[in-house]
mmCIF file of C-alpha atoms and ligand atoms in Angstrom:
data_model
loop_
_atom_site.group_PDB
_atom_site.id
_atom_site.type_symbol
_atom_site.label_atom_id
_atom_site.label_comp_id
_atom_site.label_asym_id
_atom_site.label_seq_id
_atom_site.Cartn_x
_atom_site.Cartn_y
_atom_site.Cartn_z
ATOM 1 C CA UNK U 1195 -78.380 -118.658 86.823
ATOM 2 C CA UNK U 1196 -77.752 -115.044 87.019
ATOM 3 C CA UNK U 1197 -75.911 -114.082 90.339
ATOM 4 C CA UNK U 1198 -78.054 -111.777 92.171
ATOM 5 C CA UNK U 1199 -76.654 -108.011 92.331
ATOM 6 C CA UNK U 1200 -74.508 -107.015 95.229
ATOM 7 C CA UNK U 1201 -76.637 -104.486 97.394
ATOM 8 C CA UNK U 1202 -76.355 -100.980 96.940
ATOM 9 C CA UNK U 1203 -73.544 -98.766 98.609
ATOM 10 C CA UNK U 1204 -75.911 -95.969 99.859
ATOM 11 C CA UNK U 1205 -74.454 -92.544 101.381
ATOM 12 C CA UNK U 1206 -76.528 -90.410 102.812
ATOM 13 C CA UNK U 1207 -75.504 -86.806 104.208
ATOM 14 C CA UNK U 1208 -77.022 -83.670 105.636
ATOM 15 C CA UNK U 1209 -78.584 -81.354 103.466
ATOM 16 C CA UNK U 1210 -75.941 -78.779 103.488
ATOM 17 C CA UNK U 1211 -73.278 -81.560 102.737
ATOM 18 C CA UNK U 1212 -74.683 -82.848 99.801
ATOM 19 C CA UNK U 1213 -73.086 -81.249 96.990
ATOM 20 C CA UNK U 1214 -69.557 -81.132 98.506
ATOM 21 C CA UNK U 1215 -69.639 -85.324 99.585
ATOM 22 C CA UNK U 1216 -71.036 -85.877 96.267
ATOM 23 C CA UNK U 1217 -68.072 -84.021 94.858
ATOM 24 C CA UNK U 1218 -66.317 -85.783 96.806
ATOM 25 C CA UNK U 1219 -67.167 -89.587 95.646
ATOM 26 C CA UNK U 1220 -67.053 -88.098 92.056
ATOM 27 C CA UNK U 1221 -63.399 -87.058 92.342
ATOM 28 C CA UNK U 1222 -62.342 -90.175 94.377
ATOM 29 C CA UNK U 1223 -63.650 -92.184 91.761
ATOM 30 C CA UNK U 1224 -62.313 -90.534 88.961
ATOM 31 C CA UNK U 1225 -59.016 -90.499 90.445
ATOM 32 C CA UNK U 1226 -58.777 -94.261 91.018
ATOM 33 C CA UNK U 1227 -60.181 -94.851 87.596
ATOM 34 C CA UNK U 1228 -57.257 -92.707 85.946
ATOM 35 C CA UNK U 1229 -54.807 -94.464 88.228
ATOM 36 C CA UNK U 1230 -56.062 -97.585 87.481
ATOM 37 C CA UNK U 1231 -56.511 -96.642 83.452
ATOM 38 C CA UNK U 1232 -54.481 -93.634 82.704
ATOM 39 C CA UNK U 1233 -57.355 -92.411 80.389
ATOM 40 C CA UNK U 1234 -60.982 -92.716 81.263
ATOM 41 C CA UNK U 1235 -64.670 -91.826 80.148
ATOM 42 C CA UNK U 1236 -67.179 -90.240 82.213
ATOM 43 C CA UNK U 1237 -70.588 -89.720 82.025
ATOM 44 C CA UNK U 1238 -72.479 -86.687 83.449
ATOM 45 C CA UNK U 1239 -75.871 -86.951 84.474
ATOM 46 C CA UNK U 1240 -78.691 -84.132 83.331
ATOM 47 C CA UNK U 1241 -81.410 -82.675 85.227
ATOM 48 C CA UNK U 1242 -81.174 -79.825 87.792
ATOM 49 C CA UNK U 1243 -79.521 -81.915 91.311
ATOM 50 C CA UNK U 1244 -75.853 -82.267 89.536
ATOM 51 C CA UNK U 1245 -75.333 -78.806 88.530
ATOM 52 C CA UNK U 1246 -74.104 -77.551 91.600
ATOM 53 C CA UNK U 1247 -71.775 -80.712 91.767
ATOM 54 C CA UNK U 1248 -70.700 -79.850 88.458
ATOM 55 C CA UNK U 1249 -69.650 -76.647 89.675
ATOM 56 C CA UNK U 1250 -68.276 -77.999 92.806
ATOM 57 C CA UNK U 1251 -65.585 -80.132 90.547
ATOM 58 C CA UNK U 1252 -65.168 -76.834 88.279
ATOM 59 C CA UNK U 1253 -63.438 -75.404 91.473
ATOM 60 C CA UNK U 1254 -59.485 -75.384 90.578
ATOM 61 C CA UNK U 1255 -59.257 -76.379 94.721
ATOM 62 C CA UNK U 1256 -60.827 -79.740 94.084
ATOM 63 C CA UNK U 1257 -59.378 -82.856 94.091
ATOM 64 C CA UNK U 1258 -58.837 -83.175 90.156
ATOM 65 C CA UNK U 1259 -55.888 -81.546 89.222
ATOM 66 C CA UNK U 1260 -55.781 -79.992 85.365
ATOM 67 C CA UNK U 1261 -53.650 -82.345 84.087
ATOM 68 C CA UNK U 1262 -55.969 -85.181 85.185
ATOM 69 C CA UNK U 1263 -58.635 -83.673 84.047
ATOM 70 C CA UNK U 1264 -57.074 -83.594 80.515
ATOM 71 C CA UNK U 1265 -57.267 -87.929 80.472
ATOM 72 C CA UNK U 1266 -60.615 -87.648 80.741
ATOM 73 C CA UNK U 1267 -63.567 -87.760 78.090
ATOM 74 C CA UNK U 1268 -67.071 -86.579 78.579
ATOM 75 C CA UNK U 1269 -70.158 -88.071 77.878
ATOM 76 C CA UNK U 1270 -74.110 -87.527 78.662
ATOM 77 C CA UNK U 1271 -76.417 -90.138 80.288
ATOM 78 C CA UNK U 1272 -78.739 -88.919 78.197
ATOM 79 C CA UNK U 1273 -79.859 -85.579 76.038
ATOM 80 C CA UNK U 1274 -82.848 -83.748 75.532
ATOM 81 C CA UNK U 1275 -83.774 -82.694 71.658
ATOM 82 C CA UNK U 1276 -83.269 -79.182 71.796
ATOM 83 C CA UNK U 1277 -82.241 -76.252 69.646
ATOM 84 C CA UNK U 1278 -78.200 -75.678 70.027
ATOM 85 C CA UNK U 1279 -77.824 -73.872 72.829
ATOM 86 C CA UNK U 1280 -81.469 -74.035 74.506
ATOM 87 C CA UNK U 1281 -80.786 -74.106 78.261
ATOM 88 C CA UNK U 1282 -82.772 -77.141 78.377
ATOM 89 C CA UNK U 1283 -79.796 -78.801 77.093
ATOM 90 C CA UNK U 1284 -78.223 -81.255 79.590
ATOM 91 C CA UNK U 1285 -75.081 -80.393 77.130
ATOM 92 C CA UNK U 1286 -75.247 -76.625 77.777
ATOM 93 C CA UNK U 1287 -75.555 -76.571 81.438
ATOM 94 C CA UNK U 1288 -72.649 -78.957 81.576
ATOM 95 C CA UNK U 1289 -70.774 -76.767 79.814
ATOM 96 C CA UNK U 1290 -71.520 -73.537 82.003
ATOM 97 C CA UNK U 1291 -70.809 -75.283 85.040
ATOM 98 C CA UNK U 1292 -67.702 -77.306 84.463
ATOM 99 C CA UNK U 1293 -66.706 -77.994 81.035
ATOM 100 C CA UNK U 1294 -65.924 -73.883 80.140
ATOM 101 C CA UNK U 1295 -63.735 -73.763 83.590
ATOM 102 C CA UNK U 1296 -61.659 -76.919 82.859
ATOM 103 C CA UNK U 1297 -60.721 -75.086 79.111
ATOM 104 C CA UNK U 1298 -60.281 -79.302 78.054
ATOM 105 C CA UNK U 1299 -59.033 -80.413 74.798
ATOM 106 C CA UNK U 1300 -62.123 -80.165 72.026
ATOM 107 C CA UNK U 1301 -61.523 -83.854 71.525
ATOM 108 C CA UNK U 1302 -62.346 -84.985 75.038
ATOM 109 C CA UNK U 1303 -65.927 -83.844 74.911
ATOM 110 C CA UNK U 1304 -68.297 -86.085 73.406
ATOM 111 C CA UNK U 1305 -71.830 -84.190 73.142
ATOM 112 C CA UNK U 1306 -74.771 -85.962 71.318
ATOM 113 C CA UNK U 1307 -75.902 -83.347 68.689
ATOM 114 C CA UNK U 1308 -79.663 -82.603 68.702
ATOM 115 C CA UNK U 1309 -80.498 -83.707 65.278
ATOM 116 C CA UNK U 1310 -84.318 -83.404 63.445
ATOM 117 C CA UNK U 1311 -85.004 -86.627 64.389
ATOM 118 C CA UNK U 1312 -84.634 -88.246 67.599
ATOM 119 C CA UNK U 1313 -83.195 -92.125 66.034
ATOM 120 C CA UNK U 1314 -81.236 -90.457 64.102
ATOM 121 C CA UNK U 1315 -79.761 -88.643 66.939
ATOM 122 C CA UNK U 1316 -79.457 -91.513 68.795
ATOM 123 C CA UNK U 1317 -77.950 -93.782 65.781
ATOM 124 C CA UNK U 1318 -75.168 -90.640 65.211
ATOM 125 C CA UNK U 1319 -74.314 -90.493 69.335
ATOM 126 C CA UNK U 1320 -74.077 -94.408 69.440
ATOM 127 C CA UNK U 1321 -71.644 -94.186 66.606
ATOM 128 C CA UNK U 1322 -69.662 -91.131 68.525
ATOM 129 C CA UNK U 1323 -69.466 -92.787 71.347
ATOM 130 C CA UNK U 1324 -67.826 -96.446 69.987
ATOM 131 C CA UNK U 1325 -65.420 -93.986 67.834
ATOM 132 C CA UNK U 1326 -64.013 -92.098 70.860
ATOM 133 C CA UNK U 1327 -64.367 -95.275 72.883
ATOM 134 C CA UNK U 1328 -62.597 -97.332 70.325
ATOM 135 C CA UNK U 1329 -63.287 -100.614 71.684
ATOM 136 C CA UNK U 1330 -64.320 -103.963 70.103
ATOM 137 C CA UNK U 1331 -66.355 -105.032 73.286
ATOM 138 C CA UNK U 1332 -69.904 -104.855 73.110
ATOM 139 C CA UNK U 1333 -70.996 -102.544 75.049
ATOM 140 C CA UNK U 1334 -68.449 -100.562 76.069
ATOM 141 C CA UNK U 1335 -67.608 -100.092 79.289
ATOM 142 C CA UNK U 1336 -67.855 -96.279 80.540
ATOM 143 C CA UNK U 1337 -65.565 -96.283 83.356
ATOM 144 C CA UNK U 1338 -67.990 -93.739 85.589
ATOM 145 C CA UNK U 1339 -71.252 -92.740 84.653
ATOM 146 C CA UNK U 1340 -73.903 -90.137 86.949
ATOM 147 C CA UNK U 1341 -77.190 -90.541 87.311
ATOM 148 C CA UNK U 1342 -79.945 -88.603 88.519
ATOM 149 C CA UNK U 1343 -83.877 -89.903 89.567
ATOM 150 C CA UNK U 1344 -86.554 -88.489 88.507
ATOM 151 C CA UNK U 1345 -89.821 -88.859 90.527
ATOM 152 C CA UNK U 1346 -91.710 -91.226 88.491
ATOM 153 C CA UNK U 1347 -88.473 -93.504 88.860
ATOM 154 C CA UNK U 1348 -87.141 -92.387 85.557
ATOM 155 C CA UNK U 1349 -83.206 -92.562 85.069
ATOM 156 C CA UNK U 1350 -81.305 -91.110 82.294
ATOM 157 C CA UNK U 1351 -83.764 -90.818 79.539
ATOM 158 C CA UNK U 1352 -85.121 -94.026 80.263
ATOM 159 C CA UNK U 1353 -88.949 -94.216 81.051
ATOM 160 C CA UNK U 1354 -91.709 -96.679 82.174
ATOM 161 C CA UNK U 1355 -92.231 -97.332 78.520
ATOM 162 C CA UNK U 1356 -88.897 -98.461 77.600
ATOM 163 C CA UNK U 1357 -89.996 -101.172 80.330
ATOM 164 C CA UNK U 1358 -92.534 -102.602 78.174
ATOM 165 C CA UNK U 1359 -91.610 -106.101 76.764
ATOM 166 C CA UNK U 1360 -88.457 -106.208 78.270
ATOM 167 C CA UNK U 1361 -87.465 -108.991 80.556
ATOM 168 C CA UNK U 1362 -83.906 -108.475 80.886
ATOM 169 C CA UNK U 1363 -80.799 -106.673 79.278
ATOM 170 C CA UNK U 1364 -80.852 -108.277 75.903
ATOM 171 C CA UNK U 1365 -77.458 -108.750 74.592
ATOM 172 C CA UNK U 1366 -76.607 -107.016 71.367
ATOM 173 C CA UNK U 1367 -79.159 -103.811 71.992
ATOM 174 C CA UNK U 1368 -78.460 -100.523 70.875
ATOM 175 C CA UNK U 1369 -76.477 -98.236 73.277
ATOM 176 C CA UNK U 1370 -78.158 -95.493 72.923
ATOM 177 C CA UNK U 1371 -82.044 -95.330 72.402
ATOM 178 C CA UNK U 1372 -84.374 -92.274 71.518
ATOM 179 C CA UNK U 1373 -87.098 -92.108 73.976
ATOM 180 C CA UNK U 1374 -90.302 -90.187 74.966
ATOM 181 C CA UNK U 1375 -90.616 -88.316 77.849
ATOM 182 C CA UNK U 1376 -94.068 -87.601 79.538
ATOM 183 C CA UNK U 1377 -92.446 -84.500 80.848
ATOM 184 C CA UNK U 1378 -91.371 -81.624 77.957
ATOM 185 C CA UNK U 1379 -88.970 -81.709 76.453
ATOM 186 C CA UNK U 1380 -90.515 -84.742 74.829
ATOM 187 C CA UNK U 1381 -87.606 -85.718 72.601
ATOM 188 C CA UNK U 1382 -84.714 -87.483 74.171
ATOM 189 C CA UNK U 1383 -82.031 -90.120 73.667
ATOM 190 C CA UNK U 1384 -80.270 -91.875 76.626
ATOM 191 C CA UNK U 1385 -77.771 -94.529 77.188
ATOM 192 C CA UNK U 1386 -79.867 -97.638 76.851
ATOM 193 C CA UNK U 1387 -80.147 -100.171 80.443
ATOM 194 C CA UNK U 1388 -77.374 -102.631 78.211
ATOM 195 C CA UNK U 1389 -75.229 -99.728 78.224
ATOM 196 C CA UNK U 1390 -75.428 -98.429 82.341
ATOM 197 C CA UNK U 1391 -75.347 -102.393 83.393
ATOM 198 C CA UNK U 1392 -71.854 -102.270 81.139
ATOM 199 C CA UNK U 1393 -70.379 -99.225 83.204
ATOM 200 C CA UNK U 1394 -67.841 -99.688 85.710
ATOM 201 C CA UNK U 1395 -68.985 -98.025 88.133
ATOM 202 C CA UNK U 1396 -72.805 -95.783 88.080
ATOM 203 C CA UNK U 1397 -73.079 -93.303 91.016
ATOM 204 C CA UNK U 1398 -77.089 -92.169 91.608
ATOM 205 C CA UNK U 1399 -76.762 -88.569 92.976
ATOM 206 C CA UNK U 1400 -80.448 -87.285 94.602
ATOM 207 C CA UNK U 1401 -81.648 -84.581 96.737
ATOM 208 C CA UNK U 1402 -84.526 -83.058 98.299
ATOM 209 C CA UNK U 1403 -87.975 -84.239 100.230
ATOM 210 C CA UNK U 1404 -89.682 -84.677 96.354
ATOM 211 C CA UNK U 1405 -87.397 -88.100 95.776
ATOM 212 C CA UNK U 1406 -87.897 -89.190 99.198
ATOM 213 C CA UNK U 1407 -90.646 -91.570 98.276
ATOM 214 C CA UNK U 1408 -89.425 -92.863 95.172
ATOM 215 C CA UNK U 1409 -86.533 -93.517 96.844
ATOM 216 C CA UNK U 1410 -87.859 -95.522 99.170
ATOM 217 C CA UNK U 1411 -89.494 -97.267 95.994
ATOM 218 C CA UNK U 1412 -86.523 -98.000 94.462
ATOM 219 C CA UNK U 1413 -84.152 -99.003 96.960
ATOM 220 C CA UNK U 1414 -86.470 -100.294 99.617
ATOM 221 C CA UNK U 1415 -89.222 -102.259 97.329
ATOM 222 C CA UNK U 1416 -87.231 -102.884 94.496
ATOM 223 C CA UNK U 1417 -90.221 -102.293 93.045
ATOM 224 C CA UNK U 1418 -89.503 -103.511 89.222
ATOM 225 C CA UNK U 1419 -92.236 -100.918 87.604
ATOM 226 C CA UNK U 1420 -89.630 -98.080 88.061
ATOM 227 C CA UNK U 1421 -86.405 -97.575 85.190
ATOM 228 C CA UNK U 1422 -84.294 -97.114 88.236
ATOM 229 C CA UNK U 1423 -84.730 -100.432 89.658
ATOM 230 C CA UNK U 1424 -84.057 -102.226 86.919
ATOM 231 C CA UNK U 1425 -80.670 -100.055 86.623
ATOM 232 C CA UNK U 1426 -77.754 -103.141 87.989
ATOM 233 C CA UNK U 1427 -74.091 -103.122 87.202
ATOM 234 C CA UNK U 1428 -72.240 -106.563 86.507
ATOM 235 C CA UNK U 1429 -69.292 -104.603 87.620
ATOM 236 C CA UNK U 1430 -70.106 -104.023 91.466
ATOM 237 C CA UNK U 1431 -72.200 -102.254 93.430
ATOM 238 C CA UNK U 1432 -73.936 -99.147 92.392
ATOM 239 C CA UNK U 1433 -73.366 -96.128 94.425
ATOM 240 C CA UNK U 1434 -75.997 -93.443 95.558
ATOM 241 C CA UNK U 1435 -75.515 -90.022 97.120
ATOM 242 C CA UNK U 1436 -78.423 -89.577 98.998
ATOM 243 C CA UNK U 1437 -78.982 -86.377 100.836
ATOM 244 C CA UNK U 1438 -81.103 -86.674 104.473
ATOM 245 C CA UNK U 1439 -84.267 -85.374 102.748
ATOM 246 C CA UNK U 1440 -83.684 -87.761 100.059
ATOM 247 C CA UNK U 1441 -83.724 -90.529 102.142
ATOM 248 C CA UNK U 1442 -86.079 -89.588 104.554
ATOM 249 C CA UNK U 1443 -87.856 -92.782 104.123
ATOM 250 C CA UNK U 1444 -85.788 -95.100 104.072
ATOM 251 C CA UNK U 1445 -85.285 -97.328 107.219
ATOM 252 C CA UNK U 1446 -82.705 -96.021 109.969
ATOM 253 C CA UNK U 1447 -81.161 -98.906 109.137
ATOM 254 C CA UNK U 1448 -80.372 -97.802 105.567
ATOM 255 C CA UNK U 1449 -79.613 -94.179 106.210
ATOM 256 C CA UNK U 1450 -76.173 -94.638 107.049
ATOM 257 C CA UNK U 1451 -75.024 -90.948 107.951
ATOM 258 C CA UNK U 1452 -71.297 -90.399 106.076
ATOM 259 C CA UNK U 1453 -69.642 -87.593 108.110
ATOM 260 C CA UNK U 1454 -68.423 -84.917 105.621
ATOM 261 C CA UNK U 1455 -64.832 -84.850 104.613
HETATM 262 C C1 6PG G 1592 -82.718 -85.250 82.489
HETATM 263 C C2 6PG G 1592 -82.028 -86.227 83.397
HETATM 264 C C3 6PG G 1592 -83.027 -86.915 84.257
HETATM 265 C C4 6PG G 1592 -82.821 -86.328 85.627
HETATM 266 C C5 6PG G 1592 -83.981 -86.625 86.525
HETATM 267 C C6 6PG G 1592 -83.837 -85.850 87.837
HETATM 268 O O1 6PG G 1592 -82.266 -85.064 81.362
HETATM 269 O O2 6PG G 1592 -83.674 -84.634 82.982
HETATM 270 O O3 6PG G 1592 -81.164 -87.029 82.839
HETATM 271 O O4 6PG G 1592 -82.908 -88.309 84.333
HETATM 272 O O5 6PG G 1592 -81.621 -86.860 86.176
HETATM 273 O O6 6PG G 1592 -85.174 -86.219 85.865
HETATM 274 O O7 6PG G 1592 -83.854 -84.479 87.514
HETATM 275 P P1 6PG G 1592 -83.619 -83.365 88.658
HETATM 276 O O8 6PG G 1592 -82.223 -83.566 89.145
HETATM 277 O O9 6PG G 1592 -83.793 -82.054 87.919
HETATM 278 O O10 6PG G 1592 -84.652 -83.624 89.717
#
């Protein structure tokens, strides 16, 4: 009997602290990780709400210093198909806001290529990622990995469809899947649920009044119809950065203010 997951750790902050505290738990986690690990593997999360975290932890003032910075490898959550260097690319804003300021080793960065077709793309990441991963396990285990939410309860790349006919993580999946989103661009691949239940440690970062409700959804219902519910980690609890809009809706109870710094 499967061990029900341990409840969320939810931090929620005012507006204007948002990208700084979410900086924050980024860096502290990294840190420990590469204390803990010496080397480790992050994943960034796409969509518009990291980008200004991104370029938060670009800052040479933050808490990762260069050298640091060098033990760790880059991956993406997910990718959208799009032509090389499209700004639609979750790759290419990563790049302009962090990856271009941190001047890292070309071997640390691990960027799914936007191939013609979107299982190929996914079958030539998957194999990327258990090169520069080099681990037997399966799945591997990527030590942090960001998330974002999208308002239909999407996470990732990973939509109500990829629901259908699943019951549970089903051991020996694919790590990465190619998907369809309803919202353009259509083409997409995206760490599959086997992989993010793998991770070490998954941090949910959300903002604004728009993911209020879905929030609520997610981690007041539970409601199972959303992709981000069924998101759990068998290595502890998931985190989520939650601005005061964000979690407008949730009970008092659950909006536990975190006082900046
Ligand atoms: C993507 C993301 C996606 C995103 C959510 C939220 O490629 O779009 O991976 O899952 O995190 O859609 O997007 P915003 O942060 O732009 O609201």
């Amino acid at each position: 009997m499967k061990s029900p997951p341990d409840p969320p750790e939810i931090v929620v902050v005012d507006e204007e602290g948002f990208v700084a505290r979410a900086a924050d738990e980024v860096t502290m986690r990294l840190r420990f990780a590469l204390a803990e690990r010496g080397v480790v593997s992050l994943a960034l999360a796409g969509g518009a709400t990291p980008r200004p975290v991104y370029r938060a932890l670009a800052d040479s003032t933050a808490g990762v210093r260069p050298d640091e910075w060098n033990r760790v490898h880059f991956f993406w959550s997910d990718e959208r198909l799009v032509a090389a260097g499209d700004p639609g690319s979750n790759v290419v804003a990563a790049a302009e806001d962090l990856l271009v300021a941190l001047d890292l080793p070309a071997a640390n960065i691990h960027a799914p290529s936007a191939a013609n077709d979107a299982a190929e793309s996914a079958a030539a990441y998957e194999r990327e990622l258990r090169r520069a991963l080099a681990v037997t396990e399966t799945p591997p285990r990527i030590d942090l990995v960001l998330l974002g939410l999208g308002s239909d309860g999407h996470t990732a790349s990973l939509f109500s469809d990829q629901l259908k006919g699943r019951s549970a993580v089903s051991a020996g999946a694919a790590l990465i899947v190619a998907t369809r989103s309803p919202m353009p661009p259509h083409d997409r691949i995206s760490f599959s649920f086997e992989l993010l239940e793998a991770a070490r440690h998954v941090v949910f970062l959300v903002s604004g009044e728009s993911k209020a409700e879905v929030v609520r959804r997610v981690l007041e219902i539970g409601d199972p119809s959303l992709p981000a519910t069924r998101i759990n980690s068998r290595s502890g609890p998931l985190c989520w950065v939650l601005d005061s809009a964000a979690a407008s809706r949730l009970p008092a109870s659950r909006r536990n203010f975190d006082p900046p710094g």
